[in-house]
Amino acid sequence: MLRRLTRREGLAMAGAGLLAGGAAPDHAPLDVLARRKGLRFGTALGAEGLADRGYLALVARECGALVAENEHKLYALKPGAPDEWRWAGADRIAAFAADRGMFLRGHTLLWNRDEFAPDWLKRQGLGSQAEGERWLTAHVRTVIGRYPQIRSWDVVNETIDPATGAMRDTVFTRAMGADAVEIAFRAAHEAAPQARLAYNDYMGWGPSDAKHRAGVLRLLERLKARGVPIHTFGVQGHIPNGDAGNVVVFSQADQREWRAFVDEVRGLGLDLVITQLDVNDTVLPADPTRRDAIAAGLVRDFLDLMLDYRELKQVLVWGLSDRHSWLQTWWPRPDRLPKRPTPYDAELRPKAMRAAIADALRGAPERTPWT
Ligand code: XIL
């Protein structure tokens, strides 16, 4: 049995011009709507997107902020050997952003997960604490040094194990212990004293993510207590996120828990960025209109809550079109239908999610922008 659309889902569809007689869509670019409130709107861009002219035109029209989807990661910069540097992809994304005056974010200097460390590094390890520190400091310096235009870095990504709330055991922590995180932040601050440095993670809002949230909070508290230069908390915003994989509502109870978590982060004096917004629609209904409406409703609820925080300075989606979403291949639907995780469909037509983002931005309180 199909359930009726909620009022919010109906409004999202009307906003996207999908309902007969619905309101005309507002074509102001999302970054323009964001800027009116002191925010920036942007997207991740990867190699596939860079080769797609229609897509690039859309990115240029909608976005004022950009982040490389993979190109700054260690596995992309040094896939095969300790001494090689493959800058070409990252350079092209940096040039695209510079040509259009876009705010470029950097992702990420230390992805503290062995799944995403290159094989050569895992094979050879980093040696002693001092050797590890030398290696990591040099890495951070080199990457930051090449991109002085980047004013916001995800210095450390996903270092908390969702299952335990403790720091993950990795090739980096085997050399440096938990200090790896602190070393990365201090090196980044030295290399780019003006840059806003972020810890970034994917903890979700549901009860199954309580340990993840608590672990992240403990980490942030520890870093602040030790005077580590950290300025921003990156909320990835993959919905439904966390490891439960089946959250399709943002219930009042979950919203209370999530607010309590964000309040604590705010209490530490950190700014907020939504760094990787998308909706994993694996378990949503097959019908595209219904699927889009539910996804848009989730995004709207999440953004409404987050935009209430004046500390939230940027909203970036992890891909602007379903054509270039990582979720197509990472978590295909059991029915094999193409996924619809982003604001634009595969033909670059705006979906209900695009209207939901626009409406949320229009309704957001003003804040002091990042300079
Ligand atoms: C993903 C990319 O989108 C994929 O192309 C790549 O194969 C794997 O990484 N959290 C993150 C991002 O911090 O770096 C991930 O990006 C998505 C989840």
Short mmCIF file of C-alpha atoms and ligand atoms in Angstrom, two decimals:
data_model
loop_
_atom_site.label_atom_id
_atom_site.label_comp_id
_atom_site.label_asym_id
_atom_site.label_seq_id
_atom_site.Cartn_x
_atom_site.Cartn_y
_atom_site.Cartn_z
CA MET A 1 0.00 0.00 0.00
CA LEU A 2 1.38 3.41 -0.93
CA ARG A 3 1.07 5.89 1.87
CA ARG A 4 -0.22 9.38 1.22
CA LEU A 5 2.34 12.13 0.84
CA THR A 6 2.89 14.23 3.92
CA ARG A 7 2.20 17.94 3.63
CA ARG A 8 5.93 18.64 3.50
CA GLU A 9 6.52 16.13 0.70
CA GLY A 10 3.64 17.68 -1.24
CA LEU A 11 5.09 21.13 -0.76
CA ALA A 12 8.51 19.97 -1.90
CA MET A 13 6.96 18.60 -5.09
CA ALA A 14 4.98 21.75 -5.67
CA GLY A 15 8.16 23.77 -5.19
CA ALA A 16 9.85 21.69 -7.85
CA GLY A 17 6.94 22.39 -10.21
CA LEU A 18 6.04 18.70 -10.22
CA LEU A 19 2.41 19.02 -9.20
CA ALA A 20 -0.20 20.32 -11.62
CA GLY A 21 -0.95 23.91 -10.68
CA GLY A 22 2.04 23.97 -8.31
CA ALA A 23 4.01 27.09 -7.53
CA ALA A 24 6.44 28.19 -10.22
CA PRO A 25 9.98 27.15 -9.35
CA ASP A 26 12.37 29.87 -8.20
CA HIS A 27 15.36 29.82 -10.50
CA ALA A 28 17.71 31.86 -8.33
CA PRO A 29 20.88 29.77 -8.05
CA LEU A 30 21.26 27.94 -4.77
CA ASP A 31 24.46 29.81 -3.94
CA VAL A 32 22.65 33.12 -4.44
CA LEU A 33 19.95 32.01 -2.01
CA ALA A 34 22.65 30.85 0.39
CA ARG A 35 24.62 34.08 0.20
CA ARG A 36 21.56 36.13 1.14
CA LYS A 37 21.79 34.38 4.50
CA GLY A 38 25.56 34.53 4.94
CA LEU A 39 26.06 30.96 3.68
CA ARG A 40 27.65 29.31 0.66
CA PHE A 41 26.25 26.41 -1.33
CA GLY A 42 28.41 23.98 -3.23
CA THR A 43 29.14 20.48 -4.40
CA ALA A 44 31.81 17.84 -4.65
CA LEU A 45 33.29 17.48 -8.11
CA GLY A 46 35.20 14.44 -9.34
CA ALA A 47 36.97 13.24 -12.48
CA GLU A 48 33.72 12.07 -14.09
CA GLY A 49 31.99 15.39 -13.50
CA LEU A 50 34.98 17.32 -14.77
CA ALA A 51 34.65 15.56 -18.13
CA ASP A 52 30.94 16.40 -18.46
CA ARG A 53 30.36 19.86 -19.94
CA GLY A 54 26.64 20.02 -19.27
CA TYR A 55 27.22 19.07 -15.69
CA LEU A 56 30.01 21.62 -15.25
CA ALA A 57 27.71 24.36 -16.51
CA LEU A 58 25.16 23.35 -13.89
CA VAL A 59 27.82 23.31 -11.16
CA ALA A 60 28.99 26.76 -12.22
CA ARG A 61 25.43 28.10 -12.16
CA GLU A 62 24.30 26.68 -8.81
CA CYS A 63 27.46 26.62 -6.72
CA GLY A 64 29.73 29.07 -4.94
CA ALA A 65 31.76 26.40 -3.14
CA LEU A 66 33.53 23.33 -4.40
CA VAL A 67 35.40 20.33 -3.02
CA ALA A 68 37.31 17.61 -4.85
CA GLU A 69 35.47 14.33 -4.45
CA ASN A 70 38.63 12.19 -4.31
CA GLU A 71 41.52 14.12 -5.78
CA HIS A 72 43.10 15.37 -2.53
CA LYS A 73 42.96 11.99 -0.85
CA LEU A 74 46.17 10.11 -0.23
CA TYR A 75 45.07 7.18 -2.38
CA ALA A 76 44.56 9.57 -5.29
CA LEU A 77 47.72 11.64 -4.81
CA LYS A 78 50.02 8.69 -4.10
CA PRO A 79 48.27 5.54 -5.30
CA GLY A 80 51.27 3.36 -6.10
CA ALA A 81 54.47 4.53 -4.50
CA PRO A 82 55.81 6.67 -1.63
CA ASP A 83 57.59 9.18 -3.85
CA GLU A 84 55.07 9.83 -6.57
CA TRP A 85 52.66 12.75 -6.63
CA ARG A 86 49.69 12.76 -8.98
CA TRP A 87 48.46 16.30 -8.91
CA ALA A 88 46.68 16.54 -12.26
CA GLY A 89 43.11 15.87 -11.06
CA ALA A 90 43.35 18.10 -8.01
CA ASP A 91 44.99 20.85 -10.06
CA ARG A 92 42.14 20.84 -12.56
CA ILE A 93 39.52 21.13 -9.85
CA ALA A 94 41.46 23.94 -8.18
CA ALA A 95 41.68 25.75 -11.53
CA PHE A 96 37.94 25.31 -12.18
CA ALA A 97 37.17 26.87 -8.78
CA ALA A 98 39.72 29.68 -9.20
CA ASP A 99 38.43 30.62 -12.68
CA ARG A 100 34.95 31.07 -11.28
CA GLY A 101 35.88 32.62 -7.94
CA MET A 102 34.45 29.68 -6.02
CA PHE A 103 35.32 28.91 -2.42
CA LEU A 104 37.43 25.74 -2.54
CA ARG A 105 37.37 23.26 0.35
CA GLY A 106 40.01 20.58 0.76
CA HIS A 107 39.12 16.95 1.54
CA THR A 108 41.06 15.34 3.19
CA LEU A 109 44.57 15.30 4.69
CA LEU A 110 44.20 12.33 7.02
CA TRP A 111 41.47 9.81 6.22
CA ASN A 112 42.14 7.65 9.19
CA ARG A 113 40.81 4.35 7.81
CA ASP A 114 42.88 1.51 6.45
CA GLU A 115 40.28 0.79 3.75
CA PHE A 116 41.28 4.07 2.15
CA ALA A 117 45.04 3.99 2.70
CA PRO A 118 47.13 2.97 -0.32
CA ASP A 119 48.47 -0.59 -0.26
CA TRP A 120 52.11 0.45 -0.39
CA LEU A 121 51.63 2.43 2.82
CA LYS A 122 49.91 -0.40 4.64
CA ARG A 123 52.62 -2.81 3.49
CA GLN A 124 55.53 -0.69 4.60
CA GLY A 125 53.95 1.04 7.62
CA LEU A 126 55.12 4.35 9.05
CA GLY A 127 57.72 3.08 11.51
CA SER A 128 58.24 4.75 14.87
CA GLN A 129 56.20 7.61 16.35
CA ALA A 130 58.88 10.11 15.28
CA GLU A 131 59.03 8.70 11.75
CA GLY A 132 55.24 8.73 11.49
CA GLU A 133 55.14 12.31 12.66
CA ARG A 134 57.77 13.35 10.14
CA TRP A 135 55.92 11.62 7.32
CA LEU A 136 52.49 13.02 8.19
CA THR A 137 53.79 16.55 8.77
CA ALA A 138 55.58 16.54 5.42
CA HIS A 139 52.50 15.17 3.67
CA VAL A 140 50.21 17.81 5.13
CA ARG A 141 52.68 20.58 4.32
CA THR A 142 53.13 19.48 0.73
CA VAL A 143 49.43 19.16 -0.05
CA ILE A 144 48.46 22.41 1.67
CA GLY A 145 51.43 24.19 0.13
CA ARG A 146 50.27 23.37 -3.37
CA TYR A 147 46.78 24.81 -2.81
CA PRO A 148 47.04 28.13 -0.98
CA GLN A 149 43.59 29.03 -2.34
CA ILE A 150 41.98 26.42 -0.06
CA ARG A 151 40.66 28.18 3.01
CA SER A 152 38.81 25.28 4.63
CA TRP A 153 40.32 21.83 5.06
CA ASP A 154 38.87 18.57 6.28
CA VAL A 155 42.09 17.85 8.10
CA VAL A 156 40.92 14.57 9.59
CA ASN A 157 38.12 12.40 8.23
CA GLU A 158 36.19 9.58 9.92
CA THR A 159 38.64 8.67 12.64
CA ILE A 160 36.00 7.41 15.07
CA ASP A 161 34.87 3.80 14.84
CA PRO A 162 31.05 3.87 14.86
CA ALA A 163 30.86 0.47 16.54
CA THR A 164 32.84 1.50 19.62
CA GLY A 165 33.19 5.28 19.62
CA ALA A 166 36.96 4.80 19.95
CA MET A 167 39.66 5.90 17.55
CA ARG A 168 40.12 3.51 14.62
CA ASP A 169 43.20 1.35 14.52
CA THR A 170 45.09 2.26 11.34
CA VAL A 171 48.48 2.45 9.71
CA PHE A 172 48.66 5.97 11.15
CA THR A 173 47.70 5.16 14.74
CA ARG A 174 49.98 2.12 14.72
CA ALA A 175 52.86 4.57 14.40
CA MET A 176 51.54 7.62 16.25
CA GLY A 177 48.65 6.40 18.40
CA ALA A 178 45.83 8.90 18.90
CA ASP A 179 48.40 11.69 18.46
CA ALA A 180 48.08 11.24 14.69
CA VAL A 181 45.00 13.44 14.71
CA GLU A 182 46.62 16.20 16.70
CA ILE A 183 49.77 16.09 14.60
CA ALA A 184 47.73 16.54 11.43
CA PHE A 185 45.89 19.58 12.81
CA ARG A 186 49.03 21.25 14.10
CA ALA A 187 50.87 20.68 10.83
CA ALA A 188 47.90 22.05 8.87
CA HIS A 189 47.71 25.15 11.03
CA GLU A 190 51.39 25.81 10.60
CA ALA A 191 51.15 25.42 6.83
CA ALA A 192 47.99 27.52 6.50
CA PRO A 193 47.49 29.73 9.56
CA GLN A 194 44.46 31.45 8.00
CA ALA A 195 42.63 28.29 6.95
CA ARG A 196 39.61 26.95 8.80
CA LEU A 197 40.43 23.45 9.91
CA ALA A 198 37.72 20.82 10.25
CA TYR A 199 37.13 17.42 11.71
CA ASN A 200 34.67 15.63 9.39
CA ASP A 201 32.56 12.54 10.07
CA TYR A 202 29.34 10.76 9.10
CA MET A 203 27.68 10.01 12.45
CA GLY A 204 23.93 9.76 11.94
CA TRP A 205 21.02 10.92 14.02
CA GLY A 206 19.45 7.55 14.93
CA PRO A 207 19.80 5.61 18.19
CA SER A 208 22.17 3.14 16.52
CA ASP A 209 24.62 6.02 16.03
CA ALA A 210 24.70 7.10 19.67
CA LYS A 211 28.16 5.57 20.24
CA HIS A 212 29.49 7.21 17.11
CA ARG A 213 28.20 10.62 18.19
CA ALA A 214 29.56 10.20 21.71
CA GLY A 215 32.96 9.17 20.37
CA VAL A 216 33.12 12.15 18.03
CA LEU A 217 32.18 14.48 20.84
CA ARG A 218 34.88 13.03 23.12
CA LEU A 219 37.43 13.54 20.37
CA LEU A 220 36.41 17.16 19.76
CA GLU A 221 36.43 17.91 23.48
CA ARG A 222 39.88 16.43 23.85
CA LEU A 223 41.25 18.38 20.91
CA LYS A 224 39.83 21.65 22.23
CA ALA A 225 41.07 20.95 25.76
CA ARG A 226 44.57 20.40 24.40
CA GLY A 227 44.56 23.63 22.44
CA VAL A 228 44.64 21.91 19.05
CA PRO A 229 43.88 24.33 16.19
CA ILE A 230 40.45 23.09 15.09
CA HIS A 231 37.77 25.53 13.99
CA THR A 232 35.03 23.64 12.22
CA PHE A 233 32.99 20.48 12.52
CA GLY A 234 32.08 18.88 9.21
CA VAL A 235 28.79 17.01 9.27
CA GLN A 236 28.86 14.82 6.18
CA GLY A 237 25.07 14.61 5.95
CA HIS A 238 24.69 11.32 4.11
CA ILE A 239 21.03 10.55 4.79
CA PRO A 240 20.08 7.96 5.99
CA ASN A 241 23.55 7.85 7.34
CA GLY A 242 25.45 6.01 9.99
CA ASP A 243 25.67 2.25 9.64
CA ALA A 244 22.01 1.41 10.20
CA GLY A 245 21.21 2.02 6.55
CA ASN A 246 17.47 2.01 6.99
CA VAL A 247 16.55 5.31 8.60
CA VAL A 248 13.89 6.97 6.49
CA VAL A 249 12.37 9.44 8.90
CA PHE A 250 13.87 12.18 11.00
CA SER A 251 11.56 11.65 13.97
CA GLN A 252 10.99 14.20 16.71
CA ALA A 253 12.95 11.98 19.09
CA ASP A 254 15.88 11.75 16.66
CA GLN A 255 15.76 15.50 16.11
CA ARG A 256 16.02 16.10 19.86
CA GLU A 257 19.03 13.78 20.11
CA TRP A 258 20.68 15.35 17.11
CA ARG A 259 20.12 18.88 18.41
CA ALA A 260 21.63 17.90 21.77
CA PHE A 261 24.69 16.63 19.89
CA VAL A 262 25.05 19.74 17.72
CA ASP A 263 24.51 21.95 20.79
CA GLU A 264 27.49 20.28 22.45
CA VAL A 265 29.63 20.85 19.38
CA ARG A 266 28.56 24.47 19.25
CA GLY A 267 29.44 24.76 22.93
CA LEU A 268 33.03 23.97 21.97
CA GLY A 269 33.11 27.07 19.81
CA LEU A 270 33.23 25.28 16.47
CA ASP A 271 31.63 26.44 13.24
CA LEU A 272 29.60 23.93 11.24
CA VAL A 273 29.63 22.86 7.60
CA ILE A 274 27.42 20.26 5.94
CA THR A 275 30.08 18.73 3.77
CA GLN A 276 28.54 15.84 1.80
CA LEU A 277 24.76 16.05 1.68
CA ASP A 278 22.89 13.36 -0.24
CA VAL A 279 20.15 10.78 0.33
CA ASN A 280 20.87 7.09 0.12
CA ASP A 281 17.54 5.96 -1.34
CA THR A 282 18.23 2.21 -1.31
CA VAL A 283 15.20 1.44 0.83
CA LEU A 284 12.86 4.13 -0.52
CA PRO A 285 9.96 3.21 -2.86
CA ALA A 286 10.77 2.50 -6.51
CA ASP A 287 8.37 5.10 -7.94
CA PRO A 288 10.60 8.09 -8.74
CA THR A 289 8.08 10.78 -7.82
CA ARG A 290 7.39 9.27 -4.42
CA ARG A 291 11.05 8.52 -3.87
CA ASP A 292 12.04 12.08 -4.69
CA ALA A 293 9.34 13.51 -2.45
CA ILE A 294 10.48 11.45 0.54
CA ALA A 295 14.14 12.28 -0.07
CA ALA A 296 13.25 15.97 -0.38
CA GLY A 297 11.27 15.83 2.87
CA LEU A 298 14.26 14.32 4.69
CA VAL A 299 16.62 16.95 3.30
CA ARG A 300 14.20 19.73 4.23
CA ASP A 301 13.83 18.52 7.83
CA PHE A 302 17.58 18.07 8.19
CA LEU A 303 18.43 21.46 6.69
CA ASP A 304 15.75 23.30 8.66
CA LEU A 305 17.25 21.98 11.86
CA MET A 306 20.85 22.63 10.85
CA LEU A 307 20.26 26.09 9.36
CA ASP A 308 18.86 27.19 12.71
CA TYR A 309 22.47 27.18 13.89
CA ARG A 310 24.12 30.46 12.91
CA GLU A 311 27.41 28.55 13.15
CA LEU A 312 26.48 26.66 9.97
CA LYS A 313 28.38 28.47 7.21
CA GLN A 314 28.26 26.20 4.17
CA VAL A 315 26.15 23.45 2.67
CA LEU A 316 27.81 21.17 0.12
CA VAL A 317 26.14 18.26 -1.64
CA TRP A 318 28.10 15.15 -2.60
CA GLY A 319 27.25 15.52 -6.27
CA LEU A 320 24.67 17.80 -7.85
CA SER A 321 23.16 15.27 -10.27
CA ASP A 322 22.21 11.59 -10.01
CA ARG A 323 24.44 11.18 -13.05
CA HIS A 324 27.52 11.53 -10.90
CA SER A 325 26.64 10.14 -7.50
CA TRP A 326 28.97 7.71 -5.75
CA LEU A 327 25.90 5.93 -4.35
CA GLN A 328 25.04 4.50 -7.78
CA THR A 329 27.89 2.05 -7.47
CA TRP A 330 28.64 1.97 -3.75
CA TRP A 331 25.19 0.90 -2.62
CA PRO A 332 23.05 -0.12 -5.59
CA ARG A 333 19.36 -0.74 -5.01
CA PRO A 334 18.30 -4.39 -4.81
CA ASP A 335 15.87 -3.71 -7.71
CA ARG A 336 18.77 -2.26 -9.74
CA LEU A 337 16.89 0.95 -10.49
CA PRO A 338 19.17 3.98 -10.79
CA LYS A 339 19.47 5.82 -7.53
CA ARG A 340 18.21 9.37 -7.03
CA PRO A 341 20.39 10.76 -4.19
CA THR A 342 21.01 14.34 -5.38
CA PRO A 343 19.11 17.56 -6.26
CA TYR A 344 19.16 17.01 -10.06
CA ASP A 345 18.19 13.90 -12.00
CA ALA A 346 20.41 12.13 -14.52
CA GLU A 347 19.14 14.45 -17.30
CA LEU A 348 20.07 17.47 -15.18
CA ARG A 349 16.46 18.35 -14.44
CA PRO A 350 15.79 19.78 -10.97
CA LYS A 351 14.03 17.41 -8.58
CA ALA A 352 12.00 17.99 -5.45
CA MET A 353 15.25 17.95 -3.47
CA ARG A 354 16.47 21.03 -5.30
CA ALA A 355 13.31 22.87 -4.28
CA ALA A 356 13.67 21.61 -0.70
CA ILE A 357 17.18 23.03 -0.48
CA ALA A 358 16.06 26.34 -2.01
CA ASP A 359 13.11 26.61 0.39
CA ALA A 360 15.26 25.75 3.40
CA LEU A 361 17.80 28.41 2.40
CA ARG A 362 15.05 30.97 1.86
CA GLY A 363 13.70 30.26 5.33
CA ALA A 364 17.09 30.29 7.06
CA PRO A 365 18.07 32.99 9.52
CA GLU A 366 20.89 35.30 8.52
CA ARG A 367 24.36 34.78 9.88
CA THR A 368 27.80 36.33 9.68
CA PRO A 369 29.50 34.90 6.60
CA TRP A 370 32.96 33.42 6.50
CA THR A 371 35.35 35.84 4.89
C1 XIL B 1 33.70 8.62 -1.74
C2 XIL B 1 33.70 9.03 -3.22
O1 XIL B 1 32.49 9.68 -3.51
C3 XIL B 1 33.91 7.83 -4.09
O2 XIL B 1 34.06 8.24 -5.44
C4 XIL B 1 35.14 7.06 -3.64
O3 XIL B 1 35.26 5.88 -4.38
C5 XIL B 1 35.08 6.74 -2.17
O4 XIL B 1 34.87 7.92 -1.43
N1 XIL B 1 32.67 9.94 3.05
C6 XIL B 1 33.74 10.66 2.62
C7 XIL B 1 34.01 10.77 1.18
O5 XIL B 1 34.42 11.28 3.43
O6 XIL B 1 35.37 10.95 0.89
C8 XIL B 1 33.48 9.57 0.43
O7 XIL B 1 33.67 9.78 -0.96
C9 XIL B 1 32.02 9.35 0.76
C10 XIL B 1 31.83 9.12 2.23
#
